[in-house]
Amino acid sequence: MLRSAEQAGKAGIEQKRNPAQIQPEDFFRQSDALRSTFGDLIGCVNGDDVAIIPSVSYGLMNAIKNVPPSSGDHIIVVADEFPSGQFAALRWCDNHHKKLVIVKPDEKNNRAESWNKKIISAIDENTAMVLMSSIHWADGTKFDLKTIGEKCQQTDTYFIVDGSQSVGALPLHVHDFNIDALVCAAYKWLFGPYSIGMAYYGNKFLEGTPIEESWMNREHAEDFSNLTNYSERYKSGAARYNVGETSNFIHTPIALAGLKQILDWGVENIQNYCHQLTQLLVEQLRENGYMIEEDHYRCAHLFGLRLPSHMNMNDVLAALKNNNIIVSARGNSIRISPHVYNTKDDIDKLAEVLL
Ligand SMILES: Cc1ncc(COP(=O)(O)O)c(C=O)c1O
């Protein structure tokens, strides 16, 4: 986490020591700033379409709760989707007696390219929604969100995306990809704290029903002296989906500081930096028998290595750990996730262990 974010969080804690200083307008000011700053990152005109959520599972449930059963007879997910997405999709299928269609890659035949084609051709008029991560969370395989979004639009299919593993490190604009809902945890590539995230809910959701009924999400909630003049109307835009107690005075400034820094660096620059840092290593690894997805279909900030057959996963993980190199083992691949805090020296050390 950034030092600037840490300072912002400490200031939030200090402010809570004397809550009398907190004015009614403060309950909305910072969270609205966070909503609009996230909007800037994902190409929204303003923050109206953004809600603050505590987790991806929460943000996804807000979305799927508002997908009517009449929209189709199945949901499409990709193989080995992150559990928060998989379980949300299963919930909708169970509730409405619909099918879950899991699109799997063909490991031997242009894996990522053919997988993308399979996803696109699986979408038809009977597909209620496609619910997927923006990149594969385990190994950074890139999905062709543009073409998937176009197909969803042609077939009137909801397109619901979990952006937690790429938003902030890889450019994504919701309107370019026809995304109906984009849900992101803040604690990964957005440099935020745990237990806060942001979600975009597009036009299809703006008349929906949230999973909880927070007083803060109603019209005139700012008028603290008049709250029992119960308003029947939600605030406009996606504010109805804000989690209760949205104005978390500690988490919000931390998340905001993270987003501002990312916007300042530029998401494309972050991705390019990670690419420059690792490109040579990737080529060397491939020459040495490691399987890494072809460049067009993998991210530079997060990518998986599959080991050559003579190497043992546990031995490699132990060697990395002994050298104080932090990676994740996900499925049958080792996940490497560099960022701007990494330098060429770090990558050289990684190369020494792996090559
Ligand atoms: C793709 C993806 N989505 C979501 C999450 C976190 O989910 P939640 O916020 O529901 O705990 C993770 C965590 O690793 C993830 O990789």
mmCIF file of C-alpha atoms in Angstrom, residues 141-261:
data_model
loop_
_atom_site.group_PDB
_atom_site.id
_atom_site.type_symbol
_atom_site.label_atom_id
_atom_site.label_comp_id
_atom_site.label_asym_id
_atom_site.label_seq_id
_atom_site.Cartn_x
_atom_site.Cartn_y
_atom_site.Cartn_z
ATOM 1 C CA THR A 141 -4.992 -14.986 -19.686
ATOM 2 C CA LYS A 142 -6.557 -12.040 -21.508
ATOM 3 C CA PHE A 143 -10.146 -12.244 -22.625
ATOM 4 C CA ASP A 144 -11.344 -10.391 -25.690
ATOM 5 C CA LEU A 145 -13.762 -8.215 -23.714
ATOM 6 C CA LYS A 146 -14.526 -6.032 -26.709
ATOM 7 C CA THR A 147 -15.814 -8.848 -28.911
ATOM 8 C CA ILE A 148 -17.515 -10.585 -25.989
ATOM 9 C CA GLY A 149 -19.240 -7.285 -25.108
ATOM 10 C CA GLU A 150 -20.342 -6.792 -28.731
ATOM 11 C CA LYS A 151 -21.800 -10.295 -28.861
ATOM 12 C CA CYS A 152 -23.602 -9.672 -25.564
ATOM 13 C CA GLN A 153 -25.077 -6.492 -26.974
ATOM 14 C CA GLN A 154 -26.221 -8.225 -30.190
ATOM 15 C CA THR A 155 -27.892 -11.031 -28.241
ATOM 16 C CA ASP A 156 -29.314 -8.853 -25.435
ATOM 17 C CA THR A 157 -27.168 -10.644 -22.849
ATOM 18 C CA TYR A 158 -26.067 -9.054 -19.574
ATOM 19 C CA PHE A 159 -22.271 -8.655 -19.437
ATOM 20 C CA ILE A 160 -21.045 -8.711 -15.844
ATOM 21 C CA VAL A 161 -17.316 -8.424 -15.235
ATOM 22 C CA ASP A 162 -15.149 -8.857 -12.155
ATOM 23 C CA GLY A 163 -12.258 -6.452 -12.786
ATOM 24 C CA SER A 164 -10.368 -7.103 -9.548
ATOM 25 C CA GLN A 165 -7.286 -8.602 -11.178
ATOM 26 C CA SER A 166 -6.755 -6.022 -13.896
ATOM 27 C CA VAL A 167 -8.463 -2.667 -13.292
ATOM 28 C CA GLY A 168 -5.743 -0.233 -12.277
ATOM 29 C CA ALA A 169 -2.988 -2.139 -14.071
ATOM 30 C CA LEU A 170 -4.508 -2.746 -17.515
ATOM 31 C CA PRO A 171 -6.720 -0.192 -19.297
ATOM 32 C CA LEU A 172 -10.442 -0.979 -19.281
ATOM 33 C CA HIS A 173 -13.266 1.343 -20.297
ATOM 34 C CA VAL A 174 -16.733 0.042 -19.560
ATOM 35 C CA HIS A 175 -18.395 1.705 -22.546
ATOM 36 C CA ASP A 176 -15.804 0.441 -25.050
ATOM 37 C CA PHE A 177 -16.606 -3.104 -23.941
ATOM 38 C CA ASN A 178 -20.394 -2.743 -23.466
ATOM 39 C CA ILE A 179 -20.047 -3.880 -19.867
ATOM 40 C CA ASP A 180 -23.289 -3.753 -17.879
ATOM 41 C CA ALA A 181 -21.731 -4.171 -14.442
ATOM 42 C CA LEU A 182 -18.065 -4.034 -13.428
ATOM 43 C CA VAL A 183 -17.148 -5.043 -9.899
ATOM 44 C CA CYS A 184 -13.679 -4.495 -8.383
ATOM 45 C CA ALA A 185 -12.028 -5.169 -5.053
ATOM 46 C CA ALA A 186 -9.812 -2.214 -4.101
ATOM 47 C CA TYR A 187 -7.137 -4.123 -2.231
ATOM 48 C CA LYS A 188 -5.266 -5.496 -5.235
ATOM 49 C CA TRP A 189 -4.336 -3.380 -8.255
ATOM 50 C CA LEU A 190 -6.051 -0.289 -6.867
ATOM 51 C CA PHE A 191 -3.774 -0.048 -3.818
ATOM 52 C CA GLY A 192 -6.754 0.140 -1.490
ATOM 53 C CA PRO A 193 -7.469 -1.430 1.880
ATOM 54 C CA TYR A 194 -9.346 -4.659 2.480
ATOM 55 C CA SER A 195 -13.192 -4.542 2.769
ATOM 56 C CA ILE A 196 -13.857 -1.825 0.225
ATOM 57 C CA GLY A 197 -14.351 -1.919 -3.512
ATOM 58 C CA MET A 198 -16.148 -0.091 -6.282
ATOM 59 C CA ALA A 199 -18.700 -1.223 -8.818
ATOM 60 C CA TYR A 200 -20.074 0.286 -12.012
ATOM 61 C CA TYR A 201 -23.735 -0.410 -12.727
ATOM 62 C CA GLY A 202 -24.875 0.648 -16.188
ATOM 63 C CA ASN A 203 -28.290 1.593 -17.562
ATOM 64 C CA LYS A 204 -29.829 -1.859 -17.186
ATOM 65 C CA PHE A 205 -29.393 -1.643 -13.418
ATOM 66 C CA LEU A 206 -30.351 1.921 -12.667
ATOM 67 C CA GLU A 207 -33.941 1.059 -11.720
ATOM 68 C CA GLY A 208 -32.972 -2.117 -9.846
ATOM 69 C CA THR A 209 -33.381 -3.216 -6.242
ATOM 70 C CA PRO A 210 -30.265 -3.346 -4.045
ATOM 71 C CA ILE A 211 -29.526 -6.260 -1.722
ATOM 72 C CA GLU A 212 -29.922 -4.027 1.337
ATOM 73 C CA GLU A 213 -31.927 -0.883 2.134
ATOM 74 C CA SER A 214 -29.521 1.699 3.527
ATOM 75 C CA TRP A 215 -30.997 5.001 4.662
ATOM 76 C CA MET A 216 -28.000 6.708 3.074
ATOM 77 C CA ASN A 217 -29.043 5.636 -0.402
ATOM 78 C CA ARG A 218 -32.365 7.444 -0.301
ATOM 79 C CA GLU A 219 -33.072 10.912 -1.622
ATOM 80 C CA HIS A 220 -32.496 13.708 0.927
ATOM 81 C CA ALA A 221 -30.398 11.473 3.202
ATOM 82 C CA GLU A 222 -28.114 14.504 3.685
ATOM 83 C CA ASP A 223 -30.883 16.189 5.687
ATOM 84 C CA PHE A 224 -30.170 14.504 9.027
ATOM 85 C CA SER A 225 -32.972 16.357 10.830
ATOM 86 C CA ASN A 226 -35.619 14.966 8.507
ATOM 87 C CA LEU A 227 -34.715 11.305 8.087
ATOM 88 C CA THR A 228 -38.008 9.896 9.335
ATOM 89 C CA ASN A 229 -39.783 11.729 6.586
ATOM 90 C CA TYR A 230 -39.029 8.458 4.801
ATOM 91 C CA SER A 231 -38.214 8.938 1.166
ATOM 92 C CA GLU A 232 -39.625 6.357 -1.213
ATOM 93 C CA ARG A 233 -37.026 7.157 -3.828
ATOM 94 C CA TYR A 234 -33.463 5.991 -4.089
ATOM 95 C CA LYS A 235 -30.761 8.478 -4.964
ATOM 96 C CA SER A 236 -30.121 8.698 -8.684
ATOM 97 C CA GLY A 237 -27.663 6.512 -10.547
ATOM 98 C CA ALA A 238 -25.901 3.594 -8.905
ATOM 99 C CA ALA A 239 -25.975 5.111 -5.394
ATOM 100 C CA ARG A 240 -28.796 2.719 -4.460
ATOM 101 C CA TYR A 241 -26.195 -0.089 -4.528
ATOM 102 C CA ASN A 242 -23.813 1.588 -2.058
ATOM 103 C CA VAL A 243 -23.106 -0.587 0.951
ATOM 104 C CA GLY A 244 -24.624 0.580 4.242
ATOM 105 C CA GLU A 245 -22.280 2.893 6.192
ATOM 106 C CA THR A 246 -20.704 3.877 2.866
ATOM 107 C CA SER A 247 -18.900 6.783 4.448
ATOM 108 C CA ASN A 248 -16.196 4.678 6.015
ATOM 109 C CA PHE A 249 -13.922 7.452 7.259
ATOM 110 C CA ILE A 250 -10.841 5.220 7.328
ATOM 111 C CA HIS A 251 -11.132 3.030 4.246
ATOM 112 C CA THR A 252 -12.428 5.705 1.886
ATOM 113 C CA PRO A 253 -9.426 8.083 2.088
ATOM 114 C CA ILE A 254 -7.020 5.162 1.706
ATOM 115 C CA ALA A 255 -8.817 3.919 -1.397
ATOM 116 C CA LEU A 256 -9.017 7.445 -2.802
ATOM 117 C CA ALA A 257 -5.280 8.035 -2.356
ATOM 118 C CA GLY A 258 -4.566 4.780 -4.209
ATOM 119 C CA LEU A 259 -6.822 5.682 -7.136
ATOM 120 C CA LYS A 260 -5.381 9.180 -7.449
ATOM 121 C CA GLN A 261 -1.850 7.827 -7.637
#
